């Protein structure tokens, strides 16, 4: 199990304090947080330096948004609103280097140690990266068996607030409908041998 918290305030000091408090991971939230990829590098370095995993929730599920975050050298990427098997495949393809995926290669970024020349290094980077798909709506629930079966998706993560809106109880993430749906996500992931989070 990994205990993580979302970070919406882009301050190194906050990240370091979370590390001292014993958190396993931090999730930097580019979807709802007031910062951009340009501010990530020192925050990711602070998290990793404090012994935590650095995960980033990207703004949206497209190749450019995913690739720019991965180049910073994060330990995991959290992709919002993955609602179909095809969306899960696109996320996986954008997150993994060739031949597994189509992630653009740049040997001179933080993720590659600023000078990756051996092709085996890219495989090691892929192996150390958690690709996490967020299930946040009815379509995602309907496509859940296919999403959790995508081999390059390491985990699914329930987005309870958006899920509450999709299920007709907006702003009520503890409503029985939402709890039932979240339980369904976790059970389906478990049955497929895929990790889950909430």
Coordinates of N, CA, C and O in Angstrom, one line a residue, residues 97-174:
X97 N 8.2 4.1 -23.8 CA 9.2 4.3 -24.9 C 9.0 3.2 -25.9 O 8.5 2.1 -25.5
X98 N 9.4 3.4 -27.2 CA 9.4 2.3 -28.1 C 10.4 1.2 -27.7 O 11.4 1.5 -27.0
X99 N 10.1 0.0 -28.0 CA 9.1 -0.5 -28.9 C 7.7 -0.7 -28.2 O 6.7 -1.0 -28.9
X100 N 7.6 -0.6 -26.9 CA 6.4 -0.8 -26.2 C 5.4 0.2 -26.5 O 4.2 -0.1 -26.7
X101 N 5.8 1.5 -26.5 CA 4.9 2.6 -26.8 C 5.5 3.6 -27.8 O 6.4 3.2 -28.6
X102 N 5.0 4.8 -27.8 CA 5.4 5.8 -28.7 C 5.9 7.1 -28.0 O 5.9 8.2 -28.6
X103 N 6.3 7.0 -26.8 CA 6.8 8.2 -26.1 C 8.0 8.7 -26.8 O 9.0 8.0 -27.2
X104 N 8.1 10.0 -27.0 CA 9.2 10.7 -27.7 C 10.4 10.5 -26.8 O 10.4 10.7 -25.6
X105 N 11.5 10.3 -27.5 CA 12.8 10.1 -26.8 C 13.6 11.3 -26.8 O 13.9 11.9 -27.9
X106 N 14.1 11.8 -25.6 CA 15.0 12.9 -25.6 C 16.1 12.5 -24.5 O 15.7 12.4 -23.3
X107 N 17.3 12.2 -24.9 CA 18.3 11.8 -23.9 C 18.8 12.9 -22.9 O 19.5 12.6 -22.0
X108 N 18.3 14.1 -23.2 CA 18.9 15.3 -22.4 C 18.0 15.9 -21.4 O 18.1 17.1 -21.1
X109 N 17.0 15.1 -20.9 CA 16.1 15.6 -19.9 C 16.3 14.9 -18.6 O 17.0 13.9 -18.5
X110 N 15.7 15.4 -17.5 CA 15.9 14.9 -16.2 C 15.5 13.4 -16.1 O 16.2 12.6 -15.5
X111 N 14.4 13.0 -16.8 CA 13.9 11.6 -16.7 C 15.0 10.6 -17.2 O 15.0 9.5 -16.8
X112 N 15.8 11.1 -18.1 CA 16.8 10.2 -18.7 C 18.2 10.4 -18.1 O 19.2 10.0 -18.7
X113 N 18.3 11.2 -17.0 CA 19.6 11.5 -16.4 C 20.4 12.4 -17.2 O 21.6 12.5 -17.1
X114 N 19.8 13.2 -18.1 CA 20.4 14.2 -19.0 C 21.4 13.6 -20.0 O 21.9 14.4 -20.8
X115 N 21.6 12.3 -20.1 CA 22.5 11.8 -21.1 C 22.3 10.3 -21.2 O 23.2 9.5 -20.9
X116 N 21.1 9.8 -21.6 CA 20.8 8.4 -21.8 C 21.2 8.0 -23.2 O 20.7 8.5 -24.2
X117 N 22.2 7.1 -23.3 CA 22.6 6.7 -24.6 C 22.4 5.2 -24.9 O 22.4 4.8 -26.0
X118 N 22.3 4.4 -23.8 CA 22.1 3.0 -24.0 C 20.6 2.7 -24.1 O 19.8 3.1 -23.2
X119 N 20.1 2.0 -25.1 CA 18.7 1.7 -25.2 C 18.1 1.0 -24.0 O 16.9 1.1 -23.7
X120 N 18.9 0.2 -23.3 CA 18.4 -0.5 -22.1 C 18.0 0.5 -21.0 O 17.1 0.1 -20.2
X121 N 18.6 1.7 -21.1 CA 18.2 2.7 -20.0 C 16.7 3.0 -20.2 O 16.0 3.3 -19.2
X122 N 16.2 3.1 -21.4 CA 14.8 3.4 -21.6 C 13.8 2.4 -21.1 O 12.8 2.7 -20.6
X123 N 14.2 1.1 -21.2 CA 13.4 0.0 -20.7 C 13.4 0.1 -19.2 O 12.4 -0.1 -18.5
X124 N 14.5 0.5 -18.5 CA 14.6 0.6 -17.1 C 13.7 1.8 -16.6 O 13.0 1.7 -15.6
X125 N 13.7 2.8 -17.4 CA 12.8 4.0 -17.1 C 11.4 3.6 -17.1 O 10.6 3.9 -16.2
X126 N 11.0 2.9 -18.2 CA 9.6 2.4 -18.3 C 9.2 1.5 -17.1 O 8.1 1.6 -16.5
X127 N 10.2 0.6 -16.7 CA 9.9 -0.4 -15.6 C 9.7 0.4 -14.3 O 9.0 -0.1 -13.4
X128 N 10.3 1.5 -14.2 CA 10.2 2.3 -12.9 C 9.1 3.3 -12.9 O 8.9 4.0 -11.9
X129 N 8.3 3.3 -13.9 CA 7.2 4.3 -14.0 C 5.8 3.7 -13.8 O 5.5 2.7 -14.4
X130 N 5.0 4.3 -12.9 CA 3.7 3.8 -12.7 C 2.7 4.6 -13.6 O 2.7 5.9 -13.5
X131 N 2.0 4.0 -14.4 CA 1.0 4.6 -15.3 C -0.4 4.3 -14.7 O -0.8 3.1 -14.6
X132 N -1.1 5.3 -14.3 CA -2.3 5.2 -13.5 C -3.5 5.9 -14.2 O -3.4 7.1 -14.5
X133 N -4.5 5.2 -14.5 CA -5.7 5.7 -15.2 C -6.8 6.0 -14.2 O -7.1 5.2 -13.4
X134 N -7.3 7.2 -14.3 CA -8.4 7.6 -13.4 C -9.8 7.3 -14.0 O -10.0 7.6 -15.2
X135 N -10.6 6.6 -13.3 CA -12.0 6.3 -13.7 C -12.9 7.2 -12.9 O -12.9 7.1 -11.7
X136 N -13.6 8.1 -13.7 CA -14.3 9.1 -13.0 C -15.8 9.3 -13.5 O -16.4 10.3 -13.2
X137 N -16.2 8.4 -14.4 CA -17.6 8.5 -14.9 C -18.2 7.2 -15.3 O -17.6 6.2 -15.3
X138 N -19.5 7.3 -15.8 CA -20.2 6.1 -16.2 C -19.5 5.4 -17.3 O -19.5 4.1 -17.3
X139 N -19.0 6.1 -18.3 CA -18.3 5.4 -19.4 C -17.1 4.6 -19.0 O -16.9 3.5 -19.4
X140 N -16.4 5.2 -18.0 CA -15.2 4.5 -17.5 C -15.6 3.2 -16.7 O -15.0 2.2 -16.8
X141 N -16.7 3.3 -16.0 CA -17.2 2.2 -15.3 C -17.7 1.1 -16.2 O -17.4 -0.1 -16.0
X142 N -18.3 1.5 -17.3 CA -18.8 0.5 -18.3 C -17.6 -0.2 -19.0 O -17.7 -1.3 -19.4
X143 N -16.5 0.6 -19.2 CA -15.3 0.0 -19.9 C -14.3 -0.5 -19.0 O -13.2 -0.9 -19.4
X144 N -14.6 -0.6 -17.7 CA -13.6 -1.0 -16.7 C -12.9 -2.3 -16.9 O -11.6 -2.3 -16.8
X145 N -13.6 -3.4 -17.3 CA -12.8 -4.6 -17.6 C -11.7 -4.5 -18.6 O -10.7 -5.0 -18.5
X146 N -12.0 -3.7 -19.7 CA -11.0 -3.5 -20.7 C -9.9 -2.5 -20.2 O -8.7 -2.8 -20.6
X147 N -10.2 -1.5 -19.5 CA -9.2 -0.6 -19.0 C -8.2 -1.3 -18.1 O -7.0 -1.2 -18.2
X148 N -8.7 -2.1 -17.1 CA -7.8 -2.8 -16.2 C -7.0 -3.9 -16.9 O -6.0 -4.4 -16.4
X149 N -7.5 -4.3 -18.1 CA -6.8 -5.4 -18.8 C -5.7 -4.8 -19.7 O -4.9 -5.6 -20.3
X150 N -5.6 -3.5 -19.9 CA -4.5 -2.9 -20.7 C -3.2 -3.2 -20.0 O -3.0 -2.8 -18.9
X151 N -2.3 -4.0 -20.6 CA -1.1 -4.4 -19.9 C -0.1 -3.3 -19.5 O 0.6 -3.5 -18.5
X152 N -0.2 -2.2 -20.1 CA 0.8 -1.1 -19.7 C 0.1 -0.1 -18.8 O 0.7 0.9 -18.4
X153 N -1.1 -0.4 -18.3 CA -1.7 0.4 -17.3 C -1.4 -0.3 -16.0 O -1.8 -1.4 -15.8
X154 N -0.7 0.4 -15.0 CA -0.3 -0.3 -13.8 C -1.4 -0.2 -12.7 O -1.4 -1.1 -11.8
X155 N -2.2 0.8 -12.8 CA -3.2 0.9 -11.7 C -4.4 1.8 -12.3 O -4.2 2.5 -13.2
X156 N -5.5 1.6 -11.6 CA -6.7 2.5 -11.8 C -6.9 3.2 -10.5 O -6.7 2.7 -9.5
X157 N -7.4 4.4 -10.7 CA -7.6 5.3 -9.5 C -9.0 5.9 -9.6 O -9.4 6.4 -10.7
X158 N -9.8 5.8 -8.6 CA -11.1 6.3 -8.5 C -11.1 7.8 -8.3 O -10.5 8.3 -7.4
X159 N -11.8 8.5 -9.2 CA -12.0 10.0 -9.0 C -13.4 10.2 -8.4 O -14.4 10.4 -9.1
X160 N -13.5 10.2 -7.1 CA -14.9 10.1 -6.5 C -15.7 11.4 -6.7 O -16.9 11.3 -6.7
X161 N -15.1 12.6 -6.8 CA -15.9 13.8 -6.9 C -16.5 13.9 -8.3 O -17.7 14.1 -8.4
X162 N -15.7 13.7 -9.3 CA -16.3 13.7 -10.7 C -17.3 12.5 -10.8 O -18.3 12.6 -11.5
X163 N -16.9 11.4 -10.2 CA -17.8 10.2 -10.3 C -19.1 10.5 -9.6 O -20.2 10.1 -10.2
X164 N -19.1 11.3 -8.5 CA -20.4 11.6 -7.9 C -21.3 12.4 -8.8 O -22.5 12.2 -8.9
X165 N -20.7 13.4 -9.6 CA -21.5 14.1 -10.6 C -22.0 13.2 -11.7 O -23.2 13.4 -12.0
X166 N -21.2 12.3 -12.1 CA -21.6 11.4 -13.2 C -22.8 10.5 -12.8 O -23.6 10.1 -13.6
X167 N -22.8 10.2 -11.5 CA -23.8 9.3 -11.0 C -25.1 10.0 -10.4 O -25.9 9.4 -9.8
X168 N -25.1 11.4 -10.7 CA -26.3 12.1 -10.3 C -26.3 12.6 -8.9 O -27.4 13.1 -8.4
X169 N -25.2 12.6 -8.2 CA -25.1 13.1 -6.8 C -23.9 14.0 -6.7 O -23.0 13.7 -5.9
X170 N -23.9 15.1 -7.5 CA -22.7 15.9 -7.5 C -22.3 16.5 -6.2 O -23.1 16.9 -5.3
X171 N -20.9 16.4 -5.9 CA -20.4 16.9 -4.7 C -20.6 16.1 -3.5 O -20.3 16.5 -2.4
X172 N -21.0 14.8 -3.7 CA -21.3 13.9 -2.6 C -20.5 12.6 -2.8 O -21.1 11.6 -3.1
X173 N -19.2 12.7 -2.7 CA -18.4 11.5 -2.9 C -18.6 10.3 -1.9 O -18.1 9.2 -2.2
X174 N -19.3 10.6 -0.8 CA -19.5 9.5 0.1 C -20.9 9.0 0.0 O -21.4 8.2 0.9

